[in-house]
Amino acid sequence: MEITGSLSVLGAGFAFGVGAIGPAIGIGMIGAKTIESMARQPEMAGRLQTVMFIALALAEAIALFGFVLAFVLMGQ
Amino acid sequence: MEKIGEGVEHLLHELSVLTLSGHEVHAGEFVLTNYMFFLLIALVVTFLFFMIGVRKVSLVPESRLGGAIETGVEFVRDSLCIETMGPEGRKYVPFVGTIFFFVLFNNLIGLIPGSKPGTGTMGTTVTWAVVVFIVYNAIGIKRHGVWGYAKSFWPKGVPGPIAAVVALLEVVSHLVRPLTLSVRLYANMYAGHVVLGIFSILGALLLEASGVMKVIAVLPVMLQIVLYALEVFVAVIQAYIFAILTSVYIGGAIHTH
């Protein structure tokens, strides 16, 4: 199999792929802890859900930097 | 293998910004693009949805549409505005509600086969994110004055040099808010459509193939159905996240510490 294309595409793949590892772990932990807290105090479920989504959005933002960087590298 | 590559290339071309007749858009040209077209459709649908729904207003909604609108608006008021801003959140229900329902209708219309989400391009989402950025900063300045709002970036009870670093970080985190807000929505809608498209290509290619391959085609088709349901969920969740972050930002501008 012949390898074609520029190295910047490889860089773009890595920028998103490697950059998504941390946020993925973070989102998993946020979800796990929220479920744990909801099981302990079901009456707090509504409030917890709101806070969870805000925390999710913050963790996701870091993955998005990799996404933007990937697009920038693709254009090189 | 080559066929998959061709299909993906065609898919990405279809998802890029084109004119309605399928030509590429050149820089500086003013035309109605495919995304703008579906954005306008979402605008009309949102407008009609509310205009028809509130034609006859009564204390207990009589029509189903009226009930749906009441549930939706109550959700925006209680779970989005009052939850994050306190009792004064009522004042901002129209703004947050407009954003929530417009994003929601855009996302959902994009899921109808053959159409595109108005939010699936950077142009739309960046505009909204910048509007949100200006609005929440304006609310903060209006409430605390320019100096009072600027002072809220400086942490209290922290020694000088550390406070400067924290203030700098705070300013940077405010400046990237429009970027993350817009890219989150755009990336979710765009990536979701690429995934759905790739599974359709896979299913179509396997169905065209002969013999045992036709049987294997069941797998991507079944996965497609599951993914479609996931995309409906993502469409609603992303509208919710966009709206709740908007109200969190406004809440932060009101209650500075």
mmCIF file of N, CA and C in Angstrom, chain B residues 113-217:
data_model
loop_
_atom_site.group_PDB
_atom_site.id
_atom_site.type_symbol
_atom_site.label_atom_id
_atom_site.label_comp_id
_atom_site.label_asym_id
_atom_site.label_seq_id
_atom_site.Cartn_x
_atom_site.Cartn_y
_atom_site.Cartn_z
ATOM 1 N N PRO B 113 -33.972 13.823 6.409
ATOM 2 C CA PRO B 113 -33.091 13.445 5.296
ATOM 3 C C PRO B 113 -33.224 14.424 4.134
ATOM 4 N N GLY B 114 -32.093 14.853 3.596
ATOM 5 C CA GLY B 114 -32.093 15.766 2.458
ATOM 6 C C GLY B 114 -31.914 17.207 2.855
ATOM 7 N N SER B 115 -32.105 17.518 4.138
ATOM 8 C CA SER B 115 -31.935 18.906 4.551
ATOM 9 C C SER B 115 -30.652 19.030 5.377
ATOM 10 N N LYS B 116 -30.308 20.268 5.673
ATOM 11 C CA LYS B 116 -29.091 20.517 6.457
ATOM 12 C C LYS B 116 -29.444 21.359 7.671
ATOM 13 N N PRO B 117 -28.675 21.214 8.774
ATOM 14 C CA PRO B 117 -28.957 22.083 9.921
ATOM 15 C C PRO B 117 -28.380 23.473 9.669
ATOM 16 N N GLY B 118 -29.146 24.505 9.956
ATOM 17 C CA GLY B 118 -28.622 25.862 9.818
ATOM 18 C C GLY B 118 -27.424 26.085 10.717
ATOM 19 N N THR B 119 -27.334 25.266 11.796
ATOM 20 C CA THR B 119 -26.232 25.408 12.740
ATOM 21 C C THR B 119 -25.010 24.613 12.306
ATOM 22 N N GLY B 120 -25.067 23.957 11.141
ATOM 23 C CA GLY B 120 -23.963 23.099 10.708
ATOM 24 C C GLY B 120 -22.848 23.846 10.017
ATOM 25 N N THR B 121 -22.835 25.155 10.107
ATOM 26 C CA THR B 121 -21.747 25.924 9.520
ATOM 27 C C THR B 121 -21.264 26.966 10.526
ATOM 28 N N MET B 122 -19.991 27.285 10.461
ATOM 29 C CA MET B 122 -19.398 28.189 11.455
ATOM 30 C C MET B 122 -20.037 29.574 11.429
ATOM 31 N N GLY B 123 -20.441 30.032 10.254
ATOM 32 C CA GLY B 123 -20.976 31.387 10.123
ATOM 33 C C GLY B 123 -22.124 31.640 11.076
ATOM 34 N N THR B 124 -23.068 30.694 11.136
ATOM 35 C CA THR B 124 -24.234 30.859 11.997
ATOM 36 C C THR B 124 -23.847 30.873 13.462
ATOM 37 N N THR B 125 -23.091 29.841 13.874
ATOM 38 C CA THR B 125 -22.845 29.678 15.304
ATOM 39 C C THR B 125 -21.942 30.785 15.848
ATOM 40 N N VAL B 126 -20.967 31.238 15.034
ATOM 41 C CA VAL B 126 -20.094 32.313 15.510
ATOM 42 C C VAL B 126 -20.908 33.587 15.722
ATOM 43 N N THR B 127 -21.827 33.871 14.794
ATOM 44 C CA THR B 127 -22.658 35.062 14.946
ATOM 45 C C THR B 127 -23.424 35.018 16.258
ATOM 46 N N TRP B 128 -24.069 33.886 16.554
ATOM 47 C CA TRP B 128 -24.864 33.787 17.779
ATOM 48 C C TRP B 128 -23.980 33.901 19.010
ATOM 49 N N ALA B 129 -22.809 33.234 18.948
ATOM 50 C CA ALA B 129 -21.927 33.266 20.115
ATOM 51 C C ALA B 129 -21.441 34.685 20.378
ATOM 52 N N VAL B 130 -21.161 35.435 19.311
ATOM 53 C CA VAL B 130 -20.714 36.819 19.496
ATOM 54 C C VAL B 130 -21.853 37.666 20.062
ATOM 55 N N VAL B 131 -23.077 37.411 19.591
ATOM 56 C CA VAL B 131 -24.227 38.130 20.140
ATOM 57 C C VAL B 131 -24.346 37.864 21.641
ATOM 58 N N VAL B 132 -24.227 36.584 22.031
ATOM 59 C CA VAL B 132 -24.304 36.228 23.453
ATOM 60 C C VAL B 132 -23.198 36.922 24.238
ATOM 61 N N PHE B 133 -21.983 36.936 23.677
ATOM 62 C CA PHE B 133 -20.828 37.569 24.332
ATOM 63 C C PHE B 133 -21.098 39.049 24.580
ATOM 64 N N ILE B 134 -21.594 39.738 23.556
ATOM 65 C CA ILE B 134 -21.871 41.175 23.705
ATOM 66 C C ILE B 134 -22.973 41.394 24.730
ATOM 67 N N VAL B 135 -24.024 40.563 24.656
ATOM 68 C CA VAL B 135 -25.175 40.770 25.543
ATOM 69 C C VAL B 135 -24.775 40.597 27.003
ATOM 70 N N TYR B 136 -24.045 39.516 27.331
ATOM 71 C CA TYR B 136 -23.783 39.306 28.764
ATOM 72 C C TYR B 136 -22.797 40.333 29.309
ATOM 73 N N ASN B 137 -21.846 40.768 28.451
ATOM 74 C CA ASN B 137 -20.939 41.819 28.923
ATOM 75 C C ASN B 137 -21.679 43.139 29.101
ATOM 76 N N ALA B 138 -22.619 43.416 28.192
ATOM 77 C CA ALA B 138 -23.395 44.650 28.305
ATOM 78 C C ALA B 138 -24.236 44.626 29.574
ATOM 79 N N ILE B 139 -24.814 43.458 29.901
ATOM 80 C CA ILE B 139 -25.604 43.362 31.129
ATOM 81 C C ILE B 139 -24.724 43.618 32.349
ATOM 82 N N GLY B 140 -23.514 43.027 32.335
ATOM 83 C CA GLY B 140 -22.597 43.220 33.454
ATOM 84 C C GLY B 140 -22.204 44.675 33.621
ATOM 85 N N ILE B 141 -21.917 45.347 32.508
ATOM 86 C CA ILE B 141 -21.491 46.748 32.577
ATOM 87 C C ILE B 141 -22.654 47.633 33.017
ATOM 88 N N LYS B 142 -23.854 47.312 32.500
ATOM 89 C CA LYS B 142 -25.024 48.113 32.853
ATOM 90 C C LYS B 142 -25.308 48.022 34.344
ATOM 91 N N ARG B 143 -25.051 46.862 34.914
ATOM 92 C CA ARG B 143 -25.391 46.640 36.309
ATOM 93 C C ARG B 143 -24.361 47.173 37.281
ATOM 94 N N HIS B 144 -23.092 46.974 36.943
ATOM 95 C CA HIS B 144 -22.036 47.328 37.899
ATOM 96 C C HIS B 144 -21.219 48.538 37.453
ATOM 97 N N GLY B 145 -21.481 49.069 36.278
ATOM 98 C CA GLY B 145 -20.640 50.149 35.767
ATOM 99 C C GLY B 145 -19.374 49.559 35.177
ATOM 100 N N VAL B 146 -18.699 50.315 34.326
ATOM 101 C CA VAL B 146 -17.515 49.783 33.638
ATOM 102 C C VAL B 146 -16.447 49.379 34.653
ATOM 103 N N TRP B 147 -16.186 50.278 35.623
ATOM 104 C CA TRP B 147 -15.137 50.011 36.604
ATOM 105 C C TRP B 147 -15.525 48.856 37.526
ATOM 106 N N GLY B 148 -16.763 48.844 37.970
ATOM 107 C CA GLY B 148 -17.222 47.779 38.857
ATOM 108 C C GLY B 148 -17.158 46.416 38.185
ATOM 109 N N TYR B 149 -17.517 46.372 36.903
ATOM 110 C CA TYR B 149 -17.480 45.101 36.179
ATOM 111 C C TYR B 149 -16.033 44.663 35.964
ATOM 112 N N ALA B 150 -15.173 45.623 35.622
ATOM 113 C CA ALA B 150 -13.761 45.290 35.401
ATOM 114 C C ALA B 150 -13.119 44.812 36.691
ATOM 115 N N LYS B 151 -13.551 45.394 37.839
ATOM 116 C CA LYS B 151 -12.979 45.009 39.124
ATOM 117 C C LYS B 151 -13.338 43.569 39.499
ATOM 118 N N SER B 152 -14.451 43.076 38.959
ATOM 119 C CA SER B 152 -14.892 41.729 39.324
ATOM 120 C C SER B 152 -13.943 40.663 38.789
ATOM 121 N N PHE B 153 -13.073 41.044 37.856
ATOM 122 C CA PHE B 153 -12.103 40.067 37.347
ATOM 123 C C PHE B 153 -10.951 39.876 38.336
ATOM 124 N N TRP B 154 -10.773 40.875 39.216
ATOM 125 C CA TRP B 154 -9.668 40.827 40.176
ATOM 126 C C TRP B 154 -10.104 40.070 41.421
ATOM 127 N N PRO B 155 -9.452 38.919 41.752
ATOM 128 C CA PRO B 155 -9.894 38.144 42.919
ATOM 129 C C PRO B 155 -9.572 38.861 44.231
ATOM 130 N N LYS B 156 -10.455 38.688 45.227
ATOM 131 C CA LYS B 156 -10.250 39.344 46.522
ATOM 132 C C LYS B 156 -9.502 38.412 47.464
ATOM 133 N N GLY B 157 -8.718 39.011 48.352
ATOM 134 C CA GLY B 157 -8.045 38.242 49.390
ATOM 135 C C GLY B 157 -6.922 37.372 48.878
ATOM 136 N N VAL B 158 -6.348 37.743 47.740
ATOM 137 C CA VAL B 158 -5.229 36.987 47.197
ATOM 138 C C VAL B 158 -4.070 37.963 47.046
ATOM 139 N N PRO B 159 -2.821 37.570 47.414
ATOM 140 C CA PRO B 159 -1.689 38.495 47.265
ATOM 141 C C PRO B 159 -1.494 38.946 45.811
ATOM 142 N N GLY B 160 -0.973 40.174 45.668
ATOM 143 C CA GLY B 160 -0.872 40.876 44.395
ATOM 144 C C GLY B 160 -0.481 40.077 43.160
ATOM 145 N N PRO B 161 0.747 39.502 43.120
ATOM 146 C CA PRO B 161 1.188 38.844 41.885
ATOM 147 C C PRO B 161 0.278 37.694 41.469
ATOM 148 N N ILE B 162 -0.179 36.902 42.467
ATOM 149 C CA ILE B 162 -1.041 35.768 42.137
ATOM 150 C C ILE B 162 -2.370 36.275 41.596
ATOM 151 N N ALA B 163 -2.868 37.358 42.219
ATOM 152 C CA ALA B 163 -4.127 37.944 41.771
ATOM 153 C C ALA B 163 -4.021 38.400 40.325
ATOM 154 N N ALA B 164 -2.861 38.953 39.936
ATOM 155 C CA ALA B 164 -2.682 39.407 38.561
ATOM 156 C C ALA B 164 -2.778 38.241 37.596
ATOM 157 N N VAL B 165 -2.126 37.104 37.966
ATOM 158 C CA VAL B 165 -2.171 35.928 37.100
ATOM 159 C C VAL B 165 -3.601 35.419 36.981
ATOM 160 N N VAL B 166 -4.299 35.369 38.134
ATOM 161 C CA VAL B 166 -5.685 34.881 38.125
ATOM 162 C C VAL B 166 -6.555 35.791 37.260
ATOM 163 N N ALA B 167 -6.352 37.125 37.388
ATOM 164 C CA ALA B 167 -7.150 38.059 36.606
ATOM 165 C C ALA B 167 -6.898 37.870 35.120
ATOM 166 N N LEU B 168 -5.630 37.643 34.762
ATOM 167 C CA LEU B 168 -5.283 37.422 33.354
ATOM 168 C C LEU B 168 -5.989 36.171 32.827
ATOM 169 N N LEU B 169 -5.930 35.092 33.634
ATOM 170 C CA LEU B 169 -6.581 33.839 33.235
ATOM 171 C C LEU B 169 -8.081 34.058 33.056
ATOM 172 N N GLU B 170 -8.653 34.857 33.972
ATOM 173 C CA GLU B 170 -10.090 35.119 33.925
ATOM 174 C C GLU B 170 -10.458 35.828 32.616
ATOM 175 N N VAL B 171 -9.642 36.832 32.256
ATOM 176 C CA VAL B 171 -9.905 37.577 31.020
ATOM 177 C C VAL B 171 -9.802 36.650 29.811
ATOM 178 N N VAL B 172 -8.765 35.802 29.790
ATOM 179 C CA VAL B 172 -8.602 34.882 28.663
ATOM 180 C C VAL B 172 -9.786 33.927 28.584
ATOM 181 N N SER B 173 -10.237 33.423 29.751
ATOM 182 C CA SER B 173 -11.340 32.467 29.742
ATOM 183 C C SER B 173 -12.618 33.127 29.244
ATOM 184 N N HIS B 174 -12.758 34.444 29.490
ATOM 185 C CA HIS B 174 -13.921 35.144 28.945
ATOM 186 C C HIS B 174 -13.798 35.299 27.437
ATOM 187 N N LEU B 175 -12.569 35.549 26.968
ATOM 188 C CA LEU B 175 -12.384 35.794 25.537
ATOM 189 C C LEU B 175 -12.578 34.532 24.709
ATOM 190 N N VAL B 176 -12.271 33.336 25.271
ATOM 191 C CA VAL B 176 -12.458 32.117 24.474
ATOM 192 C C VAL B 176 -13.894 31.609 24.548
ATOM 193 N N ARG B 177 -14.737 32.236 25.384
ATOM 194 C CA ARG B 177 -16.115 31.759 25.496
ATOM 195 C C ARG B 177 -16.864 31.756 24.163
ATOM 196 N N PRO B 178 -16.831 32.850 23.370
ATOM 197 C CA PRO B 178 -17.538 32.787 22.087
ATOM 198 C C PRO B 178 -16.987 31.706 21.173
ATOM 199 N N LEU B 179 -15.674 31.466 21.237
ATOM 200 C CA LEU B 179 -15.077 30.426 20.383
ATOM 201 C C LEU B 179 -15.606 29.047 20.759
ATOM 202 N N THR B 180 -15.532 28.717 22.073
ATOM 203 C CA THR B 180 -15.955 27.371 22.465
ATOM 204 C C THR B 180 -17.462 27.205 22.270
ATOM 205 N N LEU B 181 -18.219 28.258 22.550
ATOM 206 C CA LEU B 181 -19.668 28.173 22.411
ATOM 207 C C LEU B 181 -20.056 27.870 20.969
ATOM 208 N N SER B 182 -19.384 28.542 20.020
ATOM 209 C CA SER B 182 -19.758 28.355 18.618
ATOM 210 C C SER B 182 -19.227 27.039 18.075
ATOM 211 N N VAL B 183 -17.959 26.717 18.403
ATOM 212 C CA VAL B 183 -17.382 25.504 17.821
ATOM 213 C C VAL B 183 -18.083 24.259 18.362
ATOM 214 N N ARG B 184 -18.518 24.298 19.640
ATOM 215 C CA ARG B 184 -19.193 23.138 20.213
ATOM 216 C C ARG B 184 -20.435 22.771 19.407
ATOM 217 N N LEU B 185 -21.261 23.758 19.157
ATOM 218 C CA LEU B 185 -22.502 23.513 18.422
ATOM 219 C C LEU B 185 -22.210 23.068 16.988
ATOM 220 N N TYR B 186 -21.331 23.813 16.319
ATOM 221 C CA TYR B 186 -21.012 23.506 14.922
ATOM 222 C C TYR B 186 -20.410 22.110 14.806
ATOM 223 N N ALA B 187 -19.415 21.800 15.649
ATOM 224 C CA ALA B 187 -18.719 20.521 15.549
ATOM 225 C C ALA B 187 -19.665 19.368 15.803
ATOM 226 N N ASN B 188 -20.563 19.514 16.774
ATOM 227 C CA ASN B 188 -21.499 18.432 17.069
ATOM 228 C C ASN B 188 -22.430 18.177 15.904
ATOM 229 N N MET B 189 -22.958 19.229 15.298
ATOM 230 C CA MET B 189 -23.893 19.041 14.189
ATOM 231 C C MET B 189 -23.180 18.498 12.951
ATOM 232 N N TYR B 190 -22.019 19.066 12.649
ATOM 233 C CA TYR B 190 -21.283 18.663 11.448
ATOM 234 C C TYR B 190 -20.799 17.219 11.577
ATOM 235 N N ALA B 191 -20.159 16.909 12.711
ATOM 236 C CA ALA B 191 -19.612 15.572 12.902
ATOM 237 C C ALA B 191 -20.726 14.531 12.916
ATOM 238 N N GLY B 192 -21.862 14.870 13.509
ATOM 239 C CA GLY B 192 -22.982 13.936 13.535
ATOM 240 C C GLY B 192 -23.453 13.593 12.138
ATOM 241 N N HIS B 193 -23.509 14.603 11.267
ATOM 242 C CA HIS B 193 -23.965 14.347 9.909
ATOM 243 C C HIS B 193 -22.941 13.553 9.112
ATOM 244 N N VAL B 194 -21.646 13.802 9.370
ATOM 245 C CA VAL B 194 -20.616 13.020 8.673
ATOM 246 C C VAL B 194 -20.730 11.546 9.075
ATOM 247 N N VAL B 195 -20.924 11.290 10.373
ATOM 248 C CA VAL B 195 -21.024 9.903 10.836
ATOM 249 C C VAL B 195 -22.233 9.219 10.202
ATOM 250 N N LEU B 196 -23.389 9.894 10.212
ATOM 251 C CA LEU B 196 -24.591 9.309 9.604
ATOM 252 C C LEU B 196 -24.342 9.025 8.130
ATOM 253 N N GLY B 197 -23.680 9.970 7.447
ATOM 254 C CA GLY B 197 -23.420 9.814 6.014
ATOM 255 C C GLY B 197 -22.503 8.647 5.734
ATOM 256 N N ILE B 198 -21.476 8.471 6.564
ATOM 257 C CA ILE B 198 -20.518 7.392 6.317
ATOM 258 C C ILE B 198 -21.187 6.036 6.501
ATOM 259 N N PHE B 199 -22.081 5.936 7.483
ATOM 260 C CA PHE B 199 -22.761 4.646 7.658
ATOM 261 C C PHE B 199 -23.740 4.387 6.521
ATOM 262 N N SER B 200 -24.349 5.448 5.956
ATOM 263 C CA SER B 200 -25.226 5.219 4.801
ATOM 264 C C SER B 200 -24.408 4.745 3.610
ATOM 265 N N ILE B 201 -23.216 5.336 3.413
ATOM 266 C CA ILE B 201 -22.356 4.921 2.293
ATOM 267 C C ILE B 201 -21.982 3.458 2.448
ATOM 268 N N LEU B 202 -21.605 3.094 3.685
ATOM 269 C CA LEU B 202 -21.208 1.705 3.948
ATOM 270 C C LEU B 202 -22.370 0.756 3.651
ATOM 271 N N GLY B 203 -23.559 1.109 4.136
ATOM 272 C CA GLY B 203 -24.722 0.258 3.905
ATOM 273 C C GLY B 203 -25.040 0.127 2.432
ATOM 274 N N ALA B 204 -24.997 1.262 1.709
ATOM 275 C CA ALA B 204 -25.333 1.236 0.281
ATOM 276 C C ALA B 204 -24.328 0.400 -0.491
ATOM 277 N N LEU B 205 -23.033 0.529 -0.170
ATOM 278 C CA LEU B 205 -22.006 -0.226 -0.890
ATOM 279 C C LEU B 205 -22.145 -1.720 -0.629
ATOM 280 N N LEU B 206 -22.470 -2.093 0.609
ATOM 281 C CA LEU B 206 -22.616 -3.516 0.926
ATOM 282 C C LEU B 206 -23.854 -4.099 0.253
ATOM 283 N N LEU B 207 -24.903 -3.292 0.124
ATOM 284 C CA LEU B 207 -26.114 -3.793 -0.535
ATOM 285 C C LEU B 207 -25.874 -3.996 -2.017
ATOM 286 N N GLU B 208 -24.999 -3.171 -2.608
ATOM 287 C CA GLU B 208 -24.689 -3.316 -4.026
ATOM 288 C C GLU B 208 -23.852 -4.567 -4.275
ATOM 289 N N ALA B 209 -23.031 -4.951 -3.294
ATOM 290 C CA ALA B 209 -22.134 -6.090 -3.469
ATOM 291 C C ALA B 209 -22.944 -7.380 -3.571
ATOM 292 N N SER B 210 -22.251 -8.467 -3.924
ATOM 293 C CA SER B 210 -22.977 -9.720 -4.198
ATOM 294 C C SER B 210 -22.826 -10.692 -3.033
ATOM 295 N N GLY B 211 -23.719 -11.684 -3.001
ATOM 296 C CA GLY B 211 -23.598 -12.812 -2.087
ATOM 297 C C GLY B 211 -23.731 -12.442 -0.622
ATOM 298 N N VAL B 212 -22.769 -12.943 0.171
ATOM 299 C CA VAL B 212 -22.860 -12.845 1.621
ATOM 300 C C VAL B 212 -22.756 -11.396 2.099
ATOM 301 N N MET B 213 -22.160 -10.527 1.244
ATOM 302 C CA MET B 213 -22.008 -9.120 1.613
ATOM 303 C C MET B 213 -23.355 -8.457 1.858
ATOM 304 N N LYS B 214 -24.358 -8.870 1.088
ATOM 305 C CA LYS B 214 -25.704 -8.283 1.248
ATOM 306 C C LYS B 214 -26.233 -8.521 2.659
ATOM 307 N N VAL B 215 -25.906 -9.688 3.224
ATOM 308 C CA VAL B 215 -26.371 -10.011 4.575
ATOM 309 C C VAL B 215 -25.670 -9.120 5.597
ATOM 310 N N ILE B 216 -24.366 -8.884 5.353
ATOM 311 C CA ILE B 216 -23.603 -8.058 6.293
ATOM 312 C C ILE B 216 -24.153 -6.636 6.321
ATOM 313 N N ALA B 217 -24.789 -6.208 5.238
ATOM 314 C CA ALA B 217 -25.320 -4.843 5.152
ATOM 315 C C ALA B 217 -26.328 -4.556 6.262
#
